[in-house]
Amino acid sequence: MPSGDPGPTGYLGSLNPDQREAVEHFAGPLLVLAGAGSGKTRVLTCRIARLIEHHGVDPHLIMAVTFTNKAAEEMRSRVHKLLGAEPGGTWIGTFHAIGARILRRHGSRLGFGPDFTILDEDDSLREIKHVMEDLKTAKRWKPQAVRGAISAAKNQLVSEQEYAEIAFDPFARVVAEVFPAYQRRLREGNALDFDDLLVKPVELFESHADVLERYRNRFQFILVDEYQDTNHAQYRFLELLARQHGNLCVVGDDDQSIYGWRGADIRNILEFERDFPAARTIRLQRNYRSTQLILRAANKVIAENKNRKGKILYTENEFGSLITLVCAADEMDEAEWIAGEIMSQLAGSNHLTHRSFVVLYRTNAQSRALEEAFRDSDLPYRIIGGVRFYERREIKDVIAYLKLVSNPKDAGSFLRIINYPRRGIGDITLTALLTAARKAGLAPLEAARSAQGIAGMPRAGAAALETFAQMIDRYRALAHHVRVHELLGDLIVELRLLESLREEGHEGIDRAQNVEELVAAASEFDAANALEAEDLEELGHLTEVDLFLQKIALVADVDNLDPEADAVTLMTLHNAKGLEFPVVVIAGLEEGLFPISRAYDSLEELEEERRLFYVGITRTQRKLYLTYAKRRRRGGDWLVSSPSTFLQPLHEELLETIETERYADRLSSRRRALDWEEWPVRWERGPAAERGGLRYDHTDTQDVPDFGELAEGCRVRHPRFGPGTVTELDGHGRDLKAVIDFDMVGRKKVVVWYANLELE
């Protein structure tokens, strides 16, 4: 595919037949199913240029919507280059930017001025905290969880009044109380949060027909990028504007819809032809990025999904090398092998550089082992879409406890964790403590030990401070007698940190996994530090906690890399969408990790996980590595792992399978190793469990499971969605699916094999 954009008279000649068909389409709804690497941005920009140049459409009548500012800037730049001039009057921007632009002009209709403030996530969370403190609900429920629920409601266009009508459980009732108070607070401050920038334009259009008519007439041609990522509010915004004239062109890929957890609704793209019956559908299936073998693998993987429009990617590129499937002993062995392979490839190639490589993983917690292996190998790296492991908020919170155990005079760590998790210490209590400590020349923790004697100190706050100080002193004494991971594990359990984090929703679950990964790091430190017992004895007052903190302090300090420097990229699969690299490594392909365990709750979630794997594969230009570990630490414990079911469609002609040296050594001597369980020689699917009369027999993958007692009309209980009634059954054996009307969350379709249903 040509790398440059030709002038306005020649760009059609550079398009393939499908691209050209999409660009030449003039009026009426158009769905462009653009496969990975198929040149969708080129189609969008050429289409805008052709509307203006060939059809004589006034640029003022065109609106192009993207999901990122970077994409909007690139689109604007390409259109300028194609036309040889700026398309003056064309609105090109993100949904949020366009929403804000409309609201600046007409927000007074909804009761706020044109100079409204836009709150970011931190600002929004702060406001919700204030509301919850006023309502006396802040001690029981997490503000992050409440904010997440309000955001989800807004994206579904559920008002605070409507939410109150469906709030049945205790948490939802708290949200129903906070929601209207939060909105009142925003109105009083003439402020909008990010979700309001999507919701308020819809509200404006629905309540003021003249405003809607104005923008329907203004935007006669609407183009939308990444349509598979739209939520209900964005769908409704587009539908209101385009329903009358129908000139809506949406470009997207249902096979790359991976943000359902963030509110994206794949049905928007799957049902576009139903919503716009006159729609024309064009598939862009020629890939310009990857080798034939990579695309063959991607096609086989995504073909396992049922909820898709269907397309088969092809390319005229070379056939390419086999995918390398790597079996490692554990996550450190996996990370060390990846680092070694990258170094080997760099040494043997004149055209590869560090930035040619990307390592993708499902959860942020996986980066810790990779970072350590890369540092040990002196491989430069950068992390995209997140902070380094030891700089993450939840990790810094836990480390602050260890710092205070190590050094009671550490005022910064004290202030960071004194009310985390919440222990009822308010501003009055903290102000009184800090004032007394300052007057007495004491560290806050020292003053907290005698908080009852501080003048003006609330009794409950004083008790909480003394309890906290006693806990730190207890762990300080314990540090001289136990290993770091034991102390850390006990502390996390006592504080209920994991439960507290998981209450924060999707992000909280990832944070909890990071904390478990910190315990795993402490376990590895313990093992490596066992030979230093003599040093510890000689130094006397030092503990393993001191040495562990020293180690991770050095880790955090030495890793300040220029993001533009030549470095290997580390990122989650979600952050990789839209990018491409010559060499891709997808790490951690194990059951329960990828697909992540919660994906087995429903067919929809499992298929989204498979789409995420597909996205990872299609980032590859030339060479793909897939890795998994035989066992992996979760917290301080070793868990035996099974290869991901996502690997099953990849037949032998696509793969070369190798074992790391450590894996091979362990495998050959496993009968002599007391801690090494038999490696499963078959693919395993789903959790081994017996539930309420439904037989989940996973001991032999050739067995056909018996779900004979499950029938339409029977009552069941799901571990996540609660009780419900089975309304429909489809398929048999492992492919049996059930449609269930759940009492609290509505209708869901689940794969019975994975769902762990109980008969009621």
Short mmCIF file of C-alpha atoms in Angstrom, two decimals, residues 12-391:
data_model
loop_
_atom_site.label_atom_id
_atom_site.label_comp_id
_atom_site.label_asym_id
_atom_site.label_seq_id
_atom_site.Cartn_x
_atom_site.Cartn_y
_atom_site.Cartn_z
CA LEU A 12 -8.63 7.09 -5.83
CA GLY A 13 -6.00 5.27 -7.87
CA SER A 14 -4.15 4.29 -4.70
CA LEU A 15 -7.17 2.50 -3.18
CA ASN A 16 -8.04 -1.16 -3.52
CA PRO A 17 -11.51 -1.99 -4.96
CA ASP A 18 -13.25 -2.29 -1.57
CA GLN A 19 -11.71 0.90 -0.25
CA ARG A 20 -12.66 2.72 -3.43
CA GLU A 21 -16.25 1.49 -3.21
CA ALA A 22 -16.51 2.89 0.31
CA VAL A 23 -15.00 6.22 -0.70
CA GLU A 24 -17.20 6.62 -3.80
CA HIS A 25 -20.45 5.90 -1.93
CA PHE A 26 -22.28 9.20 -1.71
CA ALA A 27 -25.61 9.41 0.11
CA GLY A 28 -27.37 7.07 2.51
CA PRO A 29 -26.17 4.98 5.47
CA LEU A 30 -22.90 3.11 5.04
CA LEU A 31 -21.33 0.46 7.25
CA VAL A 32 -17.63 -0.16 6.59
CA LEU A 33 -16.42 -3.29 8.36
CA ALA A 34 -12.73 -2.55 8.43
CA GLY A 35 -10.52 -5.44 9.42
CA ALA A 36 -7.26 -4.92 11.30
CA GLY A 37 -4.62 -3.21 9.15
CA SER A 38 -7.03 -2.66 6.26
CA GLY A 39 -6.57 1.11 5.88
CA LYS A 40 -9.72 2.46 7.51
CA THR A 41 -8.24 5.88 8.30
CA ARG A 42 -7.34 6.25 4.64
CA VAL A 43 -10.93 5.43 3.67
CA LEU A 44 -12.36 8.01 6.08
CA THR A 45 -10.05 10.80 4.99
CA CYS A 46 -10.42 10.06 1.28
CA ARG A 47 -14.19 9.95 1.72
CA ILE A 48 -14.22 13.41 3.31
CA ALA A 49 -12.01 14.75 0.52
CA ARG A 50 -14.26 13.23 -2.16
CA LEU A 51 -17.45 14.63 -0.60
CA ILE A 52 -15.92 18.10 -0.78
CA GLU A 53 -13.99 17.88 -4.04
CA HIS A 54 -16.17 15.64 -6.23
CA HIS A 55 -19.69 16.07 -4.84
CA GLY A 56 -19.35 19.73 -3.95
CA VAL A 57 -20.46 19.29 -0.35
CA ASP A 58 -19.83 22.40 1.73
CA PRO A 59 -17.24 21.50 4.42
CA HIS A 60 -19.57 23.09 7.00
CA LEU A 61 -22.02 20.25 6.42
CA ILE A 62 -19.56 17.50 7.44
CA MET A 63 -18.84 16.13 10.90
CA ALA A 64 -16.23 13.42 11.57
CA VAL A 65 -16.12 11.81 15.01
CA THR A 66 -13.16 9.93 16.47
CA PHE A 67 -12.28 8.50 19.89
CA THR A 68 -8.94 10.19 20.55
CA ASN A 69 -7.53 13.64 20.01
CA LYS A 70 -4.55 12.09 18.25
CA ALA A 71 -6.83 10.34 15.74
CA ALA A 72 -8.72 13.59 15.15
CA GLU A 73 -5.50 15.51 14.48
CA GLU A 74 -4.27 12.81 12.10
CA MET A 75 -7.57 12.85 10.22
CA ARG A 76 -7.54 16.63 9.92
CA SER A 77 -3.94 16.58 8.70
CA ARG A 78 -4.60 13.91 6.09
CA VAL A 79 -7.68 15.68 4.73
CA HIS A 80 -5.67 18.90 4.48
CA LYS A 81 -2.98 17.05 2.54
CA LEU A 82 -5.48 15.42 0.18
CA LEU A 83 -7.28 18.68 -0.60
CA GLY A 84 -4.23 20.90 -0.52
CA ALA A 85 -6.10 23.20 1.86
CA GLU A 86 -7.76 23.19 5.28
CA PRO A 87 -11.39 21.92 5.09
CA GLY A 88 -12.68 25.06 6.81
CA GLY A 89 -15.91 24.53 8.74
CA THR A 90 -15.68 20.74 8.99
CA TRP A 91 -16.08 19.52 12.57
CA ILE A 92 -13.46 16.85 13.24
CA GLY A 93 -13.07 15.78 16.86
CA THR A 94 -13.85 13.34 19.63
CA PHE A 95 -17.36 12.76 20.94
CA HIS A 96 -16.43 14.67 24.09
CA ALA A 97 -14.94 17.63 22.21
CA ILE A 98 -17.93 17.93 19.88
CA GLY A 99 -20.35 17.56 22.80
CA ALA A 100 -18.58 20.34 24.69
CA ARG A 101 -18.65 22.54 21.60
CA ILE A 102 -22.41 22.17 21.31
CA LEU A 103 -22.96 22.71 25.02
CA ARG A 104 -20.88 25.90 25.07
CA ARG A 105 -23.39 27.32 22.62
CA HIS A 106 -26.65 26.01 24.03
CA GLY A 107 -25.95 24.94 27.62
CA SER A 108 -28.09 27.77 28.97
CA ARG A 109 -31.11 25.78 27.78
CA LEU A 110 -30.18 23.17 30.41
CA GLY A 111 -29.33 25.60 33.18
CA PHE A 112 -25.58 26.15 33.01
CA GLY A 113 -23.44 28.89 31.49
CA PRO A 114 -21.04 28.73 28.55
CA ASP A 115 -18.05 29.03 30.89
CA PHE A 116 -18.76 25.69 32.61
CA THR A 117 -15.88 23.74 34.10
CA ILE A 118 -15.13 20.22 32.86
CA LEU A 119 -14.16 17.93 35.73
CA ASP A 120 -11.60 15.19 35.16
CA GLU A 121 -11.87 11.85 36.96
CA ASP A 122 -10.02 13.06 40.06
CA ASP A 123 -12.17 16.18 40.29
CA SER A 124 -15.31 14.10 39.87
CA LEU A 125 -14.21 11.64 42.54
CA ARG A 126 -13.47 14.48 44.95
CA GLU A 127 -16.98 15.87 44.48
CA ILE A 128 -18.53 12.47 45.08
CA LYS A 129 -16.46 12.08 48.25
CA HIS A 130 -17.80 15.40 49.52
CA VAL A 131 -21.36 14.33 48.79
CA MET A 132 -20.87 10.98 50.51
CA GLU A 133 -19.39 12.69 53.57
CA ASP A 134 -22.39 15.01 53.73
CA LEU A 135 -24.75 12.04 53.43
CA LYS A 136 -22.78 10.00 56.00
CA THR A 137 -22.25 7.14 53.53
CA ALA A 138 -18.52 7.57 52.97
CA LYS A 139 -17.40 5.08 55.64
CA ARG A 140 -19.33 2.10 54.31
CA TRP A 141 -19.02 2.39 50.53
CA LYS A 142 -16.15 3.15 48.21
CA PRO A 143 -16.48 6.53 46.40
CA GLN A 144 -14.74 4.95 43.38
CA ALA A 145 -17.45 2.29 43.18
CA VAL A 146 -20.20 4.90 43.50
CA ARG A 147 -18.59 7.01 40.79
CA GLY A 148 -18.34 3.96 38.53
CA ALA A 149 -22.04 3.18 39.01
CA ILE A 150 -23.05 6.78 38.25
CA SER A 151 -20.84 6.82 35.16
CA ALA A 152 -22.34 3.55 33.91
CA ALA A 153 -25.85 4.91 34.44
CA LYS A 154 -25.07 8.10 32.54
CA ASN A 155 -23.60 6.20 29.61
CA GLN A 156 -26.82 4.21 29.43
CA LEU A 157 -28.81 7.49 29.57
CA VAL A 158 -30.34 6.51 32.90
CA SER A 159 -31.24 9.65 34.85
CA GLU A 160 -30.99 9.95 38.62
CA GLN A 161 -34.78 9.64 38.88
CA GLU A 162 -34.82 6.49 36.74
CA TYR A 163 -31.92 5.01 38.68
CA ALA A 164 -33.80 5.46 41.96
CA GLU A 165 -36.69 3.42 40.56
CA ILE A 166 -34.48 0.38 39.89
CA ALA A 167 -32.24 0.60 42.97
CA PHE A 168 -33.06 -2.61 44.83
CA ASP A 169 -29.88 -3.66 46.64
CA PRO A 170 -28.18 -1.63 49.44
CA PHE A 171 -25.32 -0.38 47.26
CA ALA A 172 -27.67 0.77 44.48
CA ARG A 173 -29.80 2.61 47.05
CA VAL A 174 -26.71 4.51 48.22
CA VAL A 175 -25.88 5.37 44.59
CA ALA A 176 -29.48 6.52 44.11
CA GLU A 177 -29.01 8.89 47.06
CA VAL A 178 -25.60 10.20 45.95
CA PHE A 179 -26.47 10.57 42.24
CA PRO A 180 -28.93 13.52 42.49
CA ALA A 181 -26.86 15.24 45.21
CA TYR A 182 -23.77 14.94 43.01
CA GLN A 183 -25.62 16.41 40.03
CA ARG A 184 -26.88 19.29 42.21
CA ARG A 185 -23.31 19.98 43.31
CA LEU A 186 -22.18 20.08 39.68
CA ARG A 187 -24.97 22.47 38.74
CA GLU A 188 -24.18 24.77 41.67
CA GLY A 189 -20.56 24.92 40.53
CA ASN A 190 -21.46 25.29 36.83
CA ALA A 191 -19.53 22.11 36.12
CA LEU A 192 -19.86 18.99 33.97
CA ASP A 193 -18.02 15.71 34.22
CA PHE A 194 -16.77 13.78 31.18
CA ASP A 195 -19.89 11.65 31.01
CA ASP A 196 -22.06 14.77 30.91
CA LEU A 197 -20.33 15.81 27.69
CA LEU A 198 -22.00 12.79 26.09
CA VAL A 199 -25.27 12.82 28.01
CA LYS A 200 -26.14 16.53 28.00
CA PRO A 201 -26.11 16.95 24.18
CA VAL A 202 -28.61 14.08 23.94
CA GLU A 203 -30.73 15.70 26.66
CA LEU A 204 -30.49 18.99 24.79
CA PHE A 205 -31.60 17.46 21.48
CA GLU A 206 -34.46 15.53 23.05
CA SER A 207 -35.84 18.49 25.00
CA HIS A 208 -35.29 21.31 22.48
CA ALA A 209 -36.47 20.43 18.98
CA ASP A 210 -35.16 23.66 17.48
CA VAL A 211 -31.60 22.89 18.58
CA LEU A 212 -31.84 19.36 17.19
CA GLU A 213 -33.19 20.70 13.89
CA ARG A 214 -30.35 23.19 13.67
CA TYR A 215 -27.68 20.49 13.95
CA ARG A 216 -29.53 18.04 11.72
CA ASN A 217 -29.45 20.68 9.02
CA ARG A 218 -25.88 21.62 9.82
CA PHE A 219 -24.40 18.12 9.68
CA GLN A 220 -25.69 16.57 6.48
CA PHE A 221 -22.84 14.04 6.35
CA ILE A 222 -21.59 12.31 9.48
CA LEU A 223 -18.60 9.97 9.60
CA VAL A 224 -17.68 7.92 12.68
CA ASP A 225 -14.47 6.03 13.39
CA GLU A 226 -14.22 3.00 15.74
CA TYR A 227 -17.99 2.60 15.79
CA GLN A 228 -17.73 -0.71 17.64
CA ASP A 229 -16.56 1.23 20.72
CA THR A 230 -19.63 3.48 21.02
CA ASN A 231 -21.87 3.28 24.08
CA HIS A 232 -25.61 3.92 24.25
CA ALA A 233 -25.28 7.68 24.80
CA GLN A 234 -23.01 8.03 21.75
CA TYR A 235 -25.34 5.83 19.70
CA ARG A 236 -28.33 7.98 20.62
CA PHE A 237 -26.42 11.20 19.81
CA LEU A 238 -25.64 9.93 16.31
CA GLU A 239 -29.08 8.45 15.76
CA LEU A 240 -30.82 11.73 16.62
CA LEU A 241 -28.65 13.68 14.18
CA ALA A 242 -28.64 11.19 11.29
CA ARG A 243 -32.06 9.54 11.41
CA GLN A 244 -33.71 12.07 9.12
CA HIS A 245 -31.17 12.35 6.28
CA GLY A 246 -29.51 8.94 6.80
CA ASN A 247 -26.10 10.11 5.62
CA LEU A 248 -24.23 8.29 8.35
CA CYS A 249 -21.00 6.47 7.53
CA VAL A 250 -19.66 4.32 10.36
CA VAL A 251 -16.32 2.54 10.20
CA GLY A 252 -15.37 -0.15 12.66
CA ASP A 253 -14.59 -3.76 13.36
CA ASP A 254 -16.89 -5.89 15.48
CA ASP A 255 -13.99 -8.32 15.91
CA GLN A 256 -12.05 -5.59 17.74
CA SER A 257 -14.78 -4.59 20.20
CA ILE A 258 -12.89 -4.93 23.50
CA TYR A 259 -14.28 -2.21 25.76
CA GLY A 260 -17.56 -3.70 26.93
CA TRP A 261 -16.43 -3.30 30.54
CA ARG A 262 -16.18 0.44 29.85
CA GLY A 263 -19.70 0.71 28.47
CA ALA A 264 -19.12 0.04 24.75
CA ASP A 265 -22.03 -1.88 23.19
CA ILE A 266 -21.09 -4.22 20.36
CA ARG A 267 -24.76 -4.34 19.33
CA ASN A 268 -24.40 -0.84 17.88
CA ILE A 269 -22.28 -2.18 15.03
CA LEU A 270 -23.88 -5.65 14.82
CA GLU A 271 -27.36 -4.14 14.46
CA PHE A 272 -26.52 -1.14 12.27
CA GLU A 273 -28.32 -2.60 9.28
CA ARG A 274 -31.41 -3.16 11.42
CA ASP A 275 -31.30 0.44 12.68
CA PHE A 276 -30.72 1.75 9.14
CA PRO A 277 -32.42 -0.74 6.77
CA ALA A 278 -31.17 1.08 3.68
CA ALA A 279 -27.57 0.68 4.79
CA ARG A 280 -24.91 -0.50 2.40
CA THR A 281 -22.24 -2.74 3.92
CA ILE A 282 -18.68 -2.94 2.61
CA ARG A 283 -16.01 -5.21 4.07
CA LEU A 284 -12.36 -4.18 4.05
CA GLN A 285 -10.63 -7.55 4.31
CA ARG A 286 -7.26 -6.94 2.67
CA ASN A 287 -4.63 -6.47 5.35
CA TYR A 288 -1.51 -4.39 4.65
CA ARG A 289 0.23 -5.07 7.95
CA SER A 290 0.78 -8.75 8.65
CA THR A 291 2.08 -11.92 7.03
CA GLN A 292 -0.23 -14.55 5.59
CA LEU A 293 0.48 -16.92 8.46
CA ILE A 294 -0.38 -14.32 11.12
CA LEU A 295 -3.70 -13.62 9.41
CA ARG A 296 -4.47 -17.32 9.08
CA ALA A 297 -4.00 -17.65 12.84
CA ALA A 298 -6.12 -14.56 13.55
CA ASN A 299 -8.94 -15.81 11.31
CA LYS A 300 -8.98 -19.20 13.05
CA VAL A 301 -9.11 -17.64 16.51
CA ILE A 302 -11.90 -15.16 15.82
CA ALA A 303 -13.98 -17.73 13.92
CA GLU A 304 -14.71 -19.31 17.33
CA ASN A 305 -16.94 -16.33 18.18
CA LYS A 306 -20.62 -16.51 17.27
CA ASN A 307 -21.64 -12.85 17.74
CA ARG A 308 -19.93 -11.29 14.73
CA LYS A 309 -20.68 -10.06 11.22
CA GLY A 310 -18.05 -12.29 9.66
CA LYS A 311 -15.06 -11.52 7.45
CA ILE A 312 -11.79 -13.20 6.51
CA LEU A 313 -8.61 -11.16 6.41
CA TYR A 314 -6.13 -11.80 3.61
CA THR A 315 -2.93 -10.19 2.42
CA GLU A 316 -0.54 -10.13 -0.51
CA ASN A 317 2.40 -9.97 1.89
CA GLU A 318 4.83 -12.87 2.33
CA PHE A 319 3.74 -16.12 4.01
CA GLY A 320 5.96 -15.44 7.02
CA SER A 321 7.53 -17.50 9.80
CA LEU A 322 5.75 -19.83 12.19
CA ILE A 323 4.31 -18.56 15.45
CA THR A 324 6.52 -19.57 18.37
CA LEU A 325 4.63 -21.06 21.33
CA VAL A 326 6.78 -21.05 24.46
CA CYS A 327 6.22 -23.21 27.56
CA ALA A 328 7.92 -21.72 30.64
CA ALA A 329 8.36 -22.99 34.18
CA ASP A 330 6.95 -19.90 35.91
CA GLU A 331 6.45 -16.18 35.33
CA MET A 332 10.10 -15.26 36.03
CA ASP A 333 11.28 -18.00 33.68
CA GLU A 334 8.81 -16.71 31.10
CA ALA A 335 10.05 -13.13 31.50
CA GLU A 336 13.71 -14.12 31.39
CA TRP A 337 13.14 -16.18 28.22
CA ILE A 338 11.39 -13.23 26.55
CA ALA A 339 14.25 -10.88 27.47
CA GLY A 340 16.81 -13.40 26.22
CA GLU A 341 14.98 -13.97 22.94
CA ILE A 342 14.75 -10.24 22.27
CA MET A 343 18.49 -9.88 22.88
CA SER A 344 19.17 -12.82 20.58
CA GLN A 345 16.98 -11.38 17.80
CA LEU A 346 18.67 -7.98 18.13
CA ALA A 347 22.12 -9.54 17.92
CA GLY A 348 21.24 -11.49 14.76
CA SER A 349 19.46 -8.74 12.83
CA ASN A 350 20.52 -5.52 11.15
CA HIS A 351 17.00 -4.12 10.76
CA LEU A 352 15.48 -4.76 14.18
CA THR A 353 15.84 -2.25 17.02
CA HIS A 354 14.50 -2.26 20.56
CA ARG A 355 11.40 -0.37 19.48
CA SER A 356 10.62 -3.17 17.00
CA PHE A 357 9.43 -5.31 19.94
CA VAL A 358 6.30 -5.15 22.08
CA VAL A 359 5.31 -7.44 24.95
CA LEU A 360 1.56 -7.58 25.56
CA TYR A 361 -0.17 -8.94 28.65
CA ARG A 362 -3.69 -9.20 30.03
CA THR A 363 -3.20 -7.56 33.44
CA ASN A 364 -0.88 -4.84 34.69
CA ALA A 365 0.39 -7.14 37.44
CA GLN A 366 2.26 -9.18 34.82
CA SER A 367 4.61 -6.29 34.09
CA ARG A 368 6.47 -6.74 37.37
CA ALA A 369 8.31 -9.94 36.35
CA LEU A 370 8.99 -8.54 32.88
CA GLU A 371 10.42 -5.30 34.26
CA GLU A 372 12.77 -7.18 36.57
CA ALA A 373 13.97 -9.48 33.77
CA PHE A 374 14.52 -6.53 31.43
CA ARG A 375 16.50 -4.62 34.04
CA ASP A 376 18.64 -7.67 34.77
CA SER A 377 19.34 -7.97 31.03
CA ASP A 378 19.99 -4.22 30.60
CA LEU A 379 17.20 -4.06 28.04
CA PRO A 380 15.69 -0.56 27.76
CA TYR A 381 11.90 -0.59 27.99
CA ARG A 382 8.94 1.73 28.35
CA ILE A 383 5.47 1.07 29.69
CA ILE A 384 2.56 2.52 27.73
CA GLY A 385 -0.81 3.30 29.25
CA GLY A 386 0.20 2.92 32.84
CA VAL A 387 2.80 3.60 35.46
CA ARG A 388 5.62 1.30 36.46
CA PHE A 389 4.69 -1.45 38.87
CA TYR A 390 6.17 0.06 42.02
CA GLU A 391 4.74 3.49 41.19
#
